[in-house]
Amino acid sequence: MTGRFAADAGLMTIDQALARLEARLAPAVGTETVPLRQGLFRILAEDVVAGLDVPPHDNSAVDGWAFRHADLAEPGKLPVVGRVAAGHPFAGVLPSGGAVRIFTGAPMPAGADTVAMQEDCKEDGDAVVLPTRLKRGDNARRAGEDVTSGSVVLRAGTRLRPQELGLAAAIGRAELPVYRPLRVAVFSTGDEIREPGAALPPGCIYDSNRFTAGALLRGLGAEVTDLGILPDRLEVIRDALAEAAATHDLILTSGGVSVGDEDHIKPAVLALGSLDFWRLAIKPGRPVAIGEIGGGEGTGTPFVGLPGNPVAVMITFMLIARPMVLRLMGATDTGLKRFAVEAGFACKHKQGRREYLRAKLVHADGRLVAAKFPSDGSGVLTSMVWSDGLVDIPEDRGDIAPGEMVEFVTYAEMMR
Ligand code: AMP
Ligand code: MG
């Protein structure tokens, strides 16, 4: 088989699938420079190096009086020889034995090394009585204590959150180089699938997958083209995929990847490029088709075909499509953060298969406990609405008893 995805017999674990994705996908989009305000949630395309110290000068962390620590002796009374406010440096050097009225953020006068908080001081005519127990350097912030000039403050591949934008601003950057948004085409497939708002003939159901998948993609920062619903007809699917591939960086479909007679996604992708069919060792949502349309050996448009069942779509999106999207967008951290919570339920677990349980976090006697949705059906979207995230049960774990610790991934991770 050609392309980035070689076929493998049998079931594949999530870790094996992720290792293949990591190894074979590289950023698929170009870069552009955007003003900071447009940078939120974009992926940084180059390392950012600080051209200055932050803070740029020693400064006071409080409102109070600055002085030389060496001058501090009982009863701590020093004459006040000047005043320095933020943005207005002190002219000259602080004379020995004097104190300067200072405000938060104001540059430390040359010679001063310590600041006493005004709440701890007492003004006495032209002098101030300082507390005598201060240590040298107290309440003074050193130049470069946050960032040193010449250091890499942000790495290429970082997703820009408000704090990354703030740090870029703090070193004086007005613009940042970022990857262009990933253009993703989304289709649903199935003769029974209908658009919400349209009439629903007998035997049909409304499309939910294009709405969950489209929203998840937008949440990750992709530019989504919603290409509607494809019928279960090989030629129609093939032509639609070929057309979409010409103008997109990734194609995502749902449905039609099982092995039934009406599952035409695989032959359609195979006719246009290469395909790997991954039967994942997970519950729910096993089949996922990964491939490439057009080109050869990594030059085509990546393709991901998710299963049809609405819950399986969301879970396989989180596990497989999300890291694909992030890698293609240039992101380096594609892992899902998980944390330990107590199981508030009992659950039989079949070993050899990784299981994802829809769970809600509740507080019980000060502990964080995961409650499990009663049904495991992979079409039950109400379970996703009810729950906060997924309990992740590894392949080799036995049955779960109430009170055991389990790993939890919140749904917020789906769009991060
Ligand atoms: P399939 O993989 O095409 O056999 O679909 C599996 C199940 O998911 C079937 O019950 C489909 O009707 C259902 N399904 C497929 N696509 C969608 C969709 N876009 N929205 C809601 N349900 C779907
Ligand atoms: Mg179908």
Short mmCIF file of N, CA and C in Angstrom, two decimals, residues 15 62 107 154 222 264 384:
data_model
loop_
_atom_site.label_atom_id
_atom_site.label_comp_id
_atom_site.label_asym_id
_atom_site.label_seq_id
_atom_site.Cartn_x
_atom_site.Cartn_y
_atom_site.Cartn_z
N ASP A 15 -2.74 3.86 21.20
CA ASP A 15 -1.34 4.32 21.21
C ASP A 15 -0.63 3.99 19.90
N VAL A 62 5.52 47.52 45.41
CA VAL A 62 4.49 48.08 46.30
C VAL A 62 4.58 49.61 46.32
N PRO A 107 10.57 52.80 38.68
CA PRO A 107 11.95 52.29 38.66
C PRO A 107 12.62 52.54 40.01
N LEU A 154 8.48 31.68 23.74
CA LEU A 154 7.39 30.86 23.20
C LEU A 154 7.96 29.98 22.10
N ALA A 222 -9.90 25.35 13.01
CA ALA A 222 -9.94 25.04 11.58
C ALA A 222 -10.99 25.90 10.88
N HIS A 264 -19.57 2.88 1.40
CA HIS A 264 -18.81 3.15 0.16
C HIS A 264 -17.63 4.08 0.35
N MET A 384 -23.83 12.35 25.94
CA MET A 384 -22.76 13.33 25.81
C MET A 384 -23.18 14.66 26.43
#
